[in-house]
Amino acid sequence: MGALHAVKGLEDPPDFSVVPDSQWRAIEHSVDRGIAYMLSHQYRNGSYGIGELEKPAVTSLVCMAMISRGHLPSDEKGASDESKAIIQSLDYVLSCQRGDGLLGYSPQTLSSHNYTAFNFSKFMNYNHAICGLFLTEVYGMTDPKRAARIEVAVDRALSFTRREQKRRIAPEVEARDRGGWRYIGEPDINIDNFYSDLSVTSWVIMFLRSAENAGFDVPHEWAKQGLAYVLRCYNPSSGTFGYAPGHPHMATRGLLGAGTLCLFLTGHKDVEMEQRTAMRIKEHPFDRYNYQTNKREHYHYSAYYISQAAMQIGGNTWEQFYPPFADTFLHHQNPDGSWAAESKRPDLGQVYPTALSILALTPPYQLLPIYQR
């Protein structure tokens, strides 16, 4: 216990007065329109999204987006549509746990049109970490009966997470890849030989941090090994984080945000590193909507992580970043309340980027425990 303690921002705290009241009102209206759009796309089983493989993670992101605006789960008489929708989705996510503790799995996955062994391997640990994050964030907001179900599910999910962290890794890359997480099973040598990557690892670290916030047992060794892996992904010469250690060319804004956020969530304090990453955040704004700075970048995913990282750093970094960032998203919201499909993954539809856009706009609200500084 006690392994994950957030550190204060480098430029703590942010000055929210730099956002004028008119912009705050526009942000709130935009977020409410986005939530209304997502609500209209919920399936009868409580899920959201297009592909069966991705639905558990997309559903969890949608619910966290609603909670970030202050909607709490409830199915009591008189509860709002948003509150009832979160309950439906919560029950759906709880139903998507495999016997070994893996979250985000359902029998429908195996018969879906986009199922392949590689896709299953690739998406399941994303599903697992994002669903785990949602369950631990919502744990203290639910009725006792559902809280008990969440407790059982999260304990099993944490055990699965640790088994994945301790999985077999080829001896020649053991020192490089140990401590992190990636896809389930061994890597395809025809694609790459990474056993861990920062993208999956950052979601897992958020899950672990949220679980500890909620009172679950997260041993120190898990966090220590995870942070060691994240630090190996950092490139001091460029002040960026790569997809994997030793691959600085595989850096994106999303990975910069993910790596920076991991430092704060695990209590790592390195002023020089934080100064470099803060400078990079300010040097690479999001003023060109849905624009990829390189072919590896996912725009909305990157916006989500950078917005969280800027909030954690605080001060001048957040104050320079957030107002123009919010304007970009306000000006590019569709009339129906959605945001455009991810330019790199249009097949995921518009609910997914809409959830990420809301989560990128709402860190200042400080309503999700994982966002709190």
GROMACS .gro file of C-alpha atoms in nm:
model
  373
    1MET     CA    1   0.000   0.000   0.000
    2GLY     CA    2   0.100   0.363  -0.032
    3ALA     CA    3   0.293   0.313  -0.355
    4LEU     CA    4   0.122   0.576  -0.567
    5HIS     CA    5   0.119   0.931  -0.439
    6ALA     CA    6   0.067   1.220  -0.679
    7VAL     CA    7   0.311   1.507  -0.662
    8LYS     CA    8   0.220   1.873  -0.681
    9GLY     CA    9   0.244   2.047  -1.013
   10LEU     CA   10   0.567   2.202  -1.124
   11GLU     CA   11   0.400   2.545  -1.150
   12ASP     CA   12   0.126   2.483  -0.896
   13PRO     CA   13  -0.149   2.602  -0.905
   14PRO     CA   14  -0.320   2.701  -1.234
   15ASP     CA   15  -0.501   3.034  -1.247
   16PHE     CA   16  -0.853   2.958  -1.369
   17SER     CA   17  -0.929   3.327  -1.410
   18VAL     CA   18  -0.739   3.323  -1.741
   19VAL     CA   19  -1.052   3.157  -1.882
   20PRO     CA   20  -1.321   3.425  -1.909
   21ASP     CA   21  -1.674   3.351  -1.789
   22SER     CA   22  -1.803   3.354  -2.146
   23GLN     CA   23  -1.561   3.078  -2.240
   24TRP     CA   24  -1.650   2.870  -1.933
   25ARG     CA   25  -2.017   2.896  -2.032
   26ALA     CA   26  -1.933   2.791  -2.387
   27ILE     CA   27  -1.730   2.495  -2.259
   28GLU     CA   28  -2.014   2.379  -2.035
   29HIS     CA   29  -2.265   2.408  -2.319
   30SER     CA   30  -2.031   2.220  -2.551
   31VAL     CA   31  -1.977   1.939  -2.299
   32ASP     CA   32  -2.353   1.908  -2.241
   33ARG     CA   33  -2.416   1.883  -2.616
   34GLY     CA   34  -2.148   1.616  -2.645
   35ILE     CA   35  -2.303   1.415  -2.363
   36ALA     CA   36  -2.646   1.440  -2.528
   37TYR     CA   37  -2.495   1.307  -2.849
   38MET     CA   38  -2.336   1.011  -2.671
   39LEU     CA   39  -2.656   0.932  -2.484
   40SER     CA   40  -2.840   0.902  -2.813
   41HIS     CA   41  -2.595   0.631  -2.922
   42GLN     CA   42  -2.619   0.395  -2.627
   43TYR     CA   43  -2.713   0.036  -2.714
   44ARG     CA   44  -2.979  -0.154  -2.524
   45ASN     CA   45  -2.716  -0.356  -2.337
   46GLY     CA   46  -2.561  -0.033  -2.203
   47SER     CA   47  -2.261  -0.026  -2.436
   48TYR     CA   48  -2.128   0.240  -2.673
   49GLY     CA   49  -1.908   0.222  -2.979
   50ILE     CA   50  -1.899   0.041  -3.311
   51GLY     CA   51  -1.672  -0.265  -3.299
   52GLU     CA   52  -1.737  -0.536  -3.040
   53LEU     CA   53  -1.366  -0.545  -2.958
   54GLU     CA   54  -1.356  -0.181  -2.854
   55LYS     CA   55  -1.701  -0.138  -2.694
   56PRO     CA   56  -1.597  -0.204  -2.331
   57ALA     CA   57  -1.325   0.063  -2.341
   58VAL     CA   58  -1.538   0.314  -2.535
   59THR     CA   59  -1.826   0.257  -2.291
   60SER     CA   60  -1.597   0.324  -1.995
   61LEU     CA   61  -1.464   0.645  -2.153
   62VAL     CA   62  -1.819   0.768  -2.220
   63CYS     CA   63  -1.917   0.710  -1.858
   64MET     CA   64  -1.608   0.886  -1.724
   65ALA     CA   65  -1.686   1.178  -1.954
   66MET     CA   66  -2.035   1.202  -1.802
   67ILE     CA   67  -1.899   1.178  -1.448
   68SER     CA   68  -1.643   1.449  -1.528
   69ARG     CA   69  -1.940   1.685  -1.582
   70GLY     CA   70  -2.093   1.590  -1.248
   71HIS     CA   71  -2.337   1.314  -1.346
   72LEU     CA   72  -2.346   1.036  -1.086
   73PRO     CA   73  -2.467   0.679  -1.139
   74SER     CA   74  -2.820   0.611  -1.017
   75ASP     CA   75  -3.123   0.410  -1.123
   76GLU     CA   76  -3.351   0.546  -0.852
   77LYS     CA   77  -3.684   0.705  -0.937
   78GLY     CA   78  -3.630   1.056  -1.064
   79ALA     CA   79  -3.266   0.996  -1.165
   80SER     CA   80  -3.147   1.179  -1.476
   81ASP     CA   81  -3.104   1.008  -1.811
   82GLU     CA   82  -2.728   1.043  -1.771
   83SER     CA   83  -2.732   0.876  -1.428
   84LYS     CA   84  -2.942   0.585  -1.552
   85ALA     CA   85  -2.720   0.546  -1.857
   86ILE     CA   86  -2.409   0.519  -1.639
   87ILE     CA   87  -2.575   0.242  -1.437
   88GLN     CA   88  -2.663   0.051  -1.755
   89SER     CA   89  -2.306   0.088  -1.877
   90LEU     CA   90  -2.163  -0.012  -1.541
   91ASP     CA   91  -2.361  -0.334  -1.547
   92TYR     CA   92  -2.243  -0.397  -1.903
   93VAL     CA   93  -1.876  -0.346  -1.812
   94LEU     CA   94  -1.909  -0.574  -1.509
   95SER     CA   95  -2.055  -0.841  -1.738
   96CYS     CA   96  -1.743  -0.822  -1.956
   97GLN     CA   97  -1.501  -0.992  -1.719
   98ARG     CA   98  -1.345  -1.324  -1.807
   99GLY     CA   99  -1.285  -1.596  -1.550
  100ASP     CA  100  -0.916  -1.511  -1.519
  101GLY     CA  101  -0.994  -1.148  -1.429
  102LEU     CA  102  -0.955  -0.990  -1.773
  103LEU     CA  103  -1.195  -0.698  -1.815
  104GLY     CA  104  -1.343  -0.602  -2.149
  105TYR     CA  105  -1.412  -0.947  -2.288
  106SER     CA  106  -1.744  -1.082  -2.408
  107PRO     CA  107  -1.850  -1.387  -2.609
  108GLN     CA  108  -1.977  -1.149  -2.879
  109THR     CA  109  -1.618  -1.044  -2.940
  110LEU     CA  110  -1.531  -1.382  -3.084
  111SER     CA  111  -1.805  -1.364  -3.347
  112SER     CA  112  -1.755  -0.998  -3.440
  113HIS     CA  113  -1.654  -0.897  -3.791
  114ASN     CA  114  -1.331  -0.736  -3.672
  115TYR     CA  115  -1.210  -1.027  -3.462
  116THR     CA  116  -0.867  -1.171  -3.533
  117ALA     CA  117  -0.626  -1.327  -3.289
  118PHE     CA  118  -0.396  -1.026  -3.327
  119ASN     CA  119  -0.673  -0.770  -3.280
  120PHE     CA  120  -0.796  -0.955  -2.971
  121SER     CA  121  -0.444  -0.957  -2.828
  122LYS     CA  122  -0.395  -0.589  -2.915
  123PHE     CA  123  -0.717  -0.445  -2.775
  124MET     CA  124  -0.776  -0.655  -2.465
  125ASN     CA  125  -0.519  -0.493  -2.238
  126TYR     CA  126  -0.648  -0.149  -2.345
  127ASN     CA  127  -1.000  -0.266  -2.259
  128HIS     CA  128  -0.879  -0.414  -1.933
  129ALA     CA  129  -0.701  -0.100  -1.808
  130ILE     CA  130  -0.966   0.149  -1.923
  131CYS     CA  131  -1.252  -0.060  -1.781
  132GLY     CA  132  -1.056  -0.101  -1.458
  133LEU     CA  133  -1.005   0.275  -1.441
  134PHE     CA  134  -1.378   0.336  -1.485
  135LEU     CA  135  -1.473   0.081  -1.218
  136THR     CA  136  -1.234   0.223  -0.961
  137GLU     CA  137  -1.340   0.581  -1.037
  138VAL     CA  138  -1.708   0.497  -0.996
  139TYR     CA  139  -1.659   0.260  -0.700
  140GLY     CA  140  -1.736   0.514  -0.427
  141MET     CA  141  -2.030   0.664  -0.616
  142THR     CA  142  -2.251   0.356  -0.639
  143ASP     CA  143  -2.503   0.177  -0.419
  144PRO     CA  144  -2.365  -0.086  -0.176
  145LYS     CA  145  -2.478  -0.382  -0.389
  146ARG     CA  146  -2.300  -0.262  -0.701
  147ALA     CA  147  -2.000  -0.146  -0.498
  148ALA     CA  148  -1.961  -0.502  -0.372
  149ARG     CA  149  -1.970  -0.634  -0.729
  150ILE     CA  150  -1.711  -0.375  -0.834
  151GLU     CA  151  -1.487  -0.474  -0.543
  152VAL     CA  152  -1.482  -0.838  -0.650
  153ALA     CA  153  -1.425  -0.743  -1.016
  154VAL     CA  154  -1.141  -0.502  -0.939
  155ASP     CA  155  -0.961  -0.744  -0.708
  156ARG     CA  156  -0.967  -1.004  -0.985
  157ALA     CA  157  -0.864  -0.744  -1.243
  158LEU     CA  158  -0.567  -0.634  -1.032
  159SER     CA  159  -0.449  -0.993  -1.004
  160PHE     CA  160  -0.469  -1.026  -1.382
  161THR     CA  161  -0.275  -0.700  -1.420
  162ARG     CA  162   0.007  -0.827  -1.200
  163ARG     CA  163   0.023  -1.160  -1.384
  164GLU     CA  164   0.061  -0.968  -1.709
  165GLN     CA  165   0.338  -0.756  -1.559
  166LYS     CA  166   0.521  -1.075  -1.452
  167ARG     CA  167   0.464  -1.259  -1.782
  168ARG     CA  168   0.748  -1.429  -1.966
  169ILE     CA  169   0.969  -1.188  -2.161
  170ALA     CA  170   1.242  -1.298  -2.400
  171PRO     CA  171   1.579  -1.280  -2.217
  172GLU     CA  172   1.736  -1.050  -2.476
  173VAL     CA  173   1.481  -0.774  -2.407
  174GLU     CA  174   1.404  -0.849  -2.041
  175ALA     CA  175   1.593  -0.544  -1.910
  176ARG     CA  176   1.424  -0.319  -2.164
  177ASP     CA  177   1.062  -0.434  -2.137
  178ARG     CA  178   1.014  -0.563  -1.781
  179GLY     CA  179   0.772  -0.361  -1.567
  180GLY     CA  180   0.543  -0.241  -1.842
  181TRP     CA  181   0.241  -0.383  -2.021
  182ARG     CA  182   0.138  -0.429  -2.380
  183TYR     CA  183  -0.064  -0.682  -2.574
  184ILE     CA  184  -0.174  -1.018  -2.437
  185GLY     CA  185   0.056  -1.298  -2.541
  186GLU     CA  186   0.392  -1.285  -2.715
  187PRO     CA  187   0.462  -1.014  -2.976
  188ASP     CA  188   0.443  -1.093  -3.345
  189ILE     CA  189   0.806  -1.088  -3.463
  190ASN     CA  190   0.683  -0.995  -3.811
  191ILE     CA  191   0.548  -0.666  -3.670
  192ASP     CA  192   0.781  -0.582  -3.380
  193ASN     CA  193   0.934  -0.744  -3.075
  194PHE     CA  194   0.804  -0.515  -2.801
  195TYR     CA  195   0.664  -0.687  -2.492
  196SER     CA  196   0.570  -0.350  -2.336
  197ASP     CA  197   0.481  -0.004  -2.463
  198LEU     CA  198   0.408   0.332  -2.304
  199SER     CA  199   0.060   0.361  -2.454
  200VAL     CA  200  -0.081   0.055  -2.278
  201THR     CA  201   0.137   0.105  -1.969
  202SER     CA  202   0.006   0.456  -1.906
  203TRP     CA  203  -0.355   0.334  -1.898
  204VAL     CA  204  -0.257   0.059  -1.656
  205ILE     CA  205  -0.078   0.305  -1.428
  206MET     CA  206  -0.391   0.524  -1.422
  207PHE     CA  207  -0.593   0.215  -1.328
  208LEU     CA  208  -0.349   0.131  -1.048
  209ARG     CA  209  -0.348   0.489  -0.918
  210SER     CA  210  -0.728   0.504  -0.924
  211ALA     CA  211  -0.749   0.166  -0.751
  212GLU     CA  212  -0.525   0.285  -0.470
  213ASN     CA  213  -0.729   0.606  -0.440
  214ALA     CA  214  -1.036   0.386  -0.395
  215GLY     CA  215  -0.872   0.182  -0.119
  216PHE     CA  216  -0.760  -0.127  -0.309
  217ASP     CA  217  -0.427  -0.291  -0.235
  218VAL     CA  218  -0.166  -0.190  -0.494
  219PRO     CA  219   0.175  -0.315  -0.370
  220HIS     CA  220   0.473  -0.083  -0.403
  221GLU     CA  221   0.663  -0.321  -0.629
  222TRP     CA  222   0.399  -0.300  -0.902
  223ALA     CA  223   0.423   0.079  -0.919
  224LYS     CA  224   0.802   0.078  -0.884
  225GLN     CA  225   0.846  -0.154  -1.181
  226GLY     CA  226   0.588   0.033  -1.388
  227LEU     CA  227   0.753   0.371  -1.326
  228ALA     CA  228   1.097   0.228  -1.408
  229TYR     CA  229   0.962   0.122  -1.746
  230VAL     CA  230   0.808   0.467  -1.811
  231LEU     CA  231   1.139   0.636  -1.729
  232ARG     CA  232   1.318   0.413  -1.980
  233CYS     CA  233   1.082   0.551  -2.247
  234TYR     CA  234   1.203   0.907  -2.180
  235ASN     CA  235   1.453   1.066  -2.417
  236PRO     CA  236   1.649   1.337  -2.228
  237SER     CA  237   1.798   1.489  -2.543
  238SER     CA  238   1.457   1.575  -2.688
  239GLY     CA  239   1.249   1.599  -2.370
  240THR     CA  240   0.994   1.355  -2.510
  241PHE     CA  241   0.865   1.006  -2.439
  242GLY     CA  242   0.886   0.735  -2.703
  243TYR     CA  243   0.650   0.446  -2.764
  244ALA     CA  244   0.915   0.213  -2.621
  245PRO     CA  245   1.267   0.251  -2.475
  246GLY     CA  246   1.532   0.334  -2.730
  247HIS     CA  247   1.285   0.450  -2.995
  248PRO     CA  248   1.274   0.832  -2.972
  249HIS     CA  249   1.152   0.853  -3.332
  250MET     CA  250   0.827   0.690  -3.214
  251ALA     CA  251   0.726   0.993  -3.008
  252THR     CA  252   0.389   1.169  -3.027
  253ARG     CA  253   0.209   1.438  -2.830
  254GLY     CA  254  -0.007   1.166  -2.678
  255LEU     CA  255   0.295   0.978  -2.547
  256LEU     CA  256   0.442   1.305  -2.415
  257GLY     CA  257   0.122   1.358  -2.217
  258ALA     CA  258   0.102   0.995  -2.108
  259GLY     CA  259   0.459   0.984  -1.982
  260THR     CA  260   0.430   1.318  -1.802
  261LEU     CA  261   0.105   1.212  -1.637
  262CYS     CA  262   0.261   0.887  -1.518
  263LEU     CA  263   0.536   1.084  -1.343
  264PHE     CA  264   0.281   1.280  -1.143
  265LEU     CA  265   0.055   0.984  -1.068
  266THR     CA  266   0.343   0.777  -0.931
  267GLY     CA  267   0.496   1.056  -0.726
  268HIS     CA  268   0.814   1.086  -0.932
  269LYS     CA  269   0.970   1.428  -0.892
  270ASP     CA  270   1.229   1.534  -1.150
  271VAL     CA  271   1.224   1.910  -1.201
  272GLU     CA  272   1.443   1.910  -1.512
  273MET     CA  273   1.231   1.642  -1.679
  274GLU     CA  274   0.911   1.828  -1.591
  275GLN     CA  275   1.052   2.154  -1.728
  276ARG     CA  276   1.142   1.986  -2.055
  277THR     CA  277   0.804   1.819  -2.095
  278ALA     CA  278   0.624   2.142  -2.001
  279MET     CA  279   0.818   2.325  -2.270
  280ARG     CA  280   0.723   2.058  -2.526
  281ILE     CA  281   0.357   2.090  -2.436
  282LYS     CA  282   0.367   2.465  -2.498
  283GLU     CA  283   0.562   2.419  -2.822
  284HIS     CA  284   0.305   2.181  -2.973
  285PRO     CA  285  -0.046   2.328  -2.938
  286PHE     CA  286  -0.364   2.170  -3.070
  287ASP     CA  287  -0.471   2.465  -3.284
  288ARG     CA  288  -0.498   2.255  -3.602
  289TYR     CA  289  -0.798   2.035  -3.532
  290ASN     CA  290  -0.763   1.661  -3.599
  291TYR     CA  291  -0.412   1.719  -3.732
  292GLN     CA  292  -0.144   1.450  -3.689
  293THR     CA  293   0.207   1.579  -3.626
  294ASN     CA  294   0.330   1.242  -3.750
  295LYS     CA  295   0.174   0.926  -3.889
  296ARG     CA  296   0.168   0.756  -3.548
  297GLU     CA  297  -0.037   1.022  -3.372
  298HIS     CA  298  -0.402   0.992  -3.265
  299TYR     CA  299  -0.530   1.349  -3.230
  300HIS     CA  300  -0.811   1.313  -2.973
  301TYR     CA  301  -0.617   1.057  -2.771
  302SER     CA  302  -0.324   1.301  -2.765
  303ALA     CA  303  -0.551   1.590  -2.667
  304TYR     CA  304  -0.688   1.387  -2.376
  305TYR     CA  305  -0.344   1.308  -2.236
  306ILE     CA  306  -0.187   1.649  -2.296
  307SER     CA  307  -0.479   1.827  -2.131
  308GLN     CA  308  -0.443   1.607  -1.822
  309ALA     CA  309  -0.065   1.655  -1.817
  310ALA     CA  310  -0.095   2.035  -1.852
  311MET     CA  311  -0.341   2.040  -1.563
  312GLN     CA  312  -0.104   1.842  -1.344
  313ILE     CA  313   0.189   2.070  -1.427
  314GLY     CA  314  -0.033   2.371  -1.365
  315GLY     CA  315   0.073   2.733  -1.357
  316ASN     CA  316   0.188   2.902  -1.675
  317THR     CA  317   0.188   2.577  -1.872
  318TRP     CA  318  -0.183   2.518  -1.817
  319GLU     CA  319  -0.267   2.888  -1.849
  320GLN     CA  320  -0.100   2.910  -2.192
  321PHE     CA  321  -0.231   2.574  -2.308
  322TYR     CA  322  -0.595   2.548  -2.204
  323PRO     CA  323  -0.783   2.858  -2.332
  324PRO     CA  324  -0.671   2.824  -2.699
  325PHE     CA  325  -0.702   2.446  -2.673
  326ALA     CA  326  -1.063   2.479  -2.558
  327ASP     CA  327  -1.137   2.727  -2.836
  328THR     CA  328  -1.016   2.479  -3.095
  329PHE     CA  329  -1.253   2.213  -2.968
  330LEU     CA  330  -1.544   2.454  -2.931
  331HIS     CA  331  -1.504   2.575  -3.289
  332HIS     CA  332  -1.487   2.225  -3.435
  333GLN     CA  333  -1.777   2.058  -3.258
  334ASN     CA  334  -2.038   1.927  -3.500
  335PRO     CA  335  -2.396   2.061  -3.496
  336ASP     CA  336  -2.516   1.730  -3.347
  337GLY     CA  337  -2.280   1.767  -3.050
  338SER     CA  338  -2.018   1.516  -3.167
  339TRP     CA  339  -1.658   1.566  -3.269
  340ALA     CA  340  -1.513   1.424  -3.590
  341ALA     CA  341  -1.391   1.068  -3.614
  342GLU     CA  342  -1.024   1.018  -3.531
  343SER     CA  343  -0.826   1.091  -3.847
  344LYS     CA  344  -0.605   0.787  -3.786
  345ARG     CA  345  -0.891   0.556  -3.680
  346PRO     CA  346  -1.214   0.668  -3.854
  347ASP     CA  347  -1.347   0.314  -3.816
  348LEU     CA  348  -1.399   0.378  -3.443
  349GLY     CA  349  -1.677   0.626  -3.518
  350GLN     CA  350  -1.762   0.953  -3.342
  351VAL     CA  351  -1.868   0.847  -2.992
  352TYR     CA  352  -1.507   0.758  -2.907
  353PRO     CA  353  -1.351   1.097  -3.001
  354THR     CA  354  -1.648   1.276  -2.844
  355ALA     CA  355  -1.580   1.105  -2.510
  356LEU     CA  356  -1.209   1.189  -2.533
  357SER     CA  357  -1.288   1.550  -2.628
  358ILE     CA  358  -1.510   1.593  -2.322
  359LEU     CA  359  -1.249   1.434  -2.098
  360ALA     CA  360  -0.991   1.673  -2.246
  361LEU     CA  361  -1.211   1.975  -2.171
  362THR     CA  362  -1.312   1.882  -1.816
  363PRO     CA  363  -0.994   1.837  -1.606
  364PRO     CA  364  -1.045   2.184  -1.450
  365TYR     CA  365  -1.375   2.064  -1.302
  366GLN     CA  366  -1.177   1.822  -1.078
  367LEU     CA  367  -1.475   1.586  -1.045
  368LEU     CA  368  -1.304   1.260  -1.142
  369PRO     CA  369  -1.064   1.155  -0.863
  370ILE     CA  370  -0.793   1.061  -1.116
  371TYR     CA  371  -0.781   1.425  -1.234
  372GLN     CA  372  -0.750   1.579  -0.891
  373ARG     CA  373  -0.423   1.752  -0.814
   0.00000   0.00000   0.00000
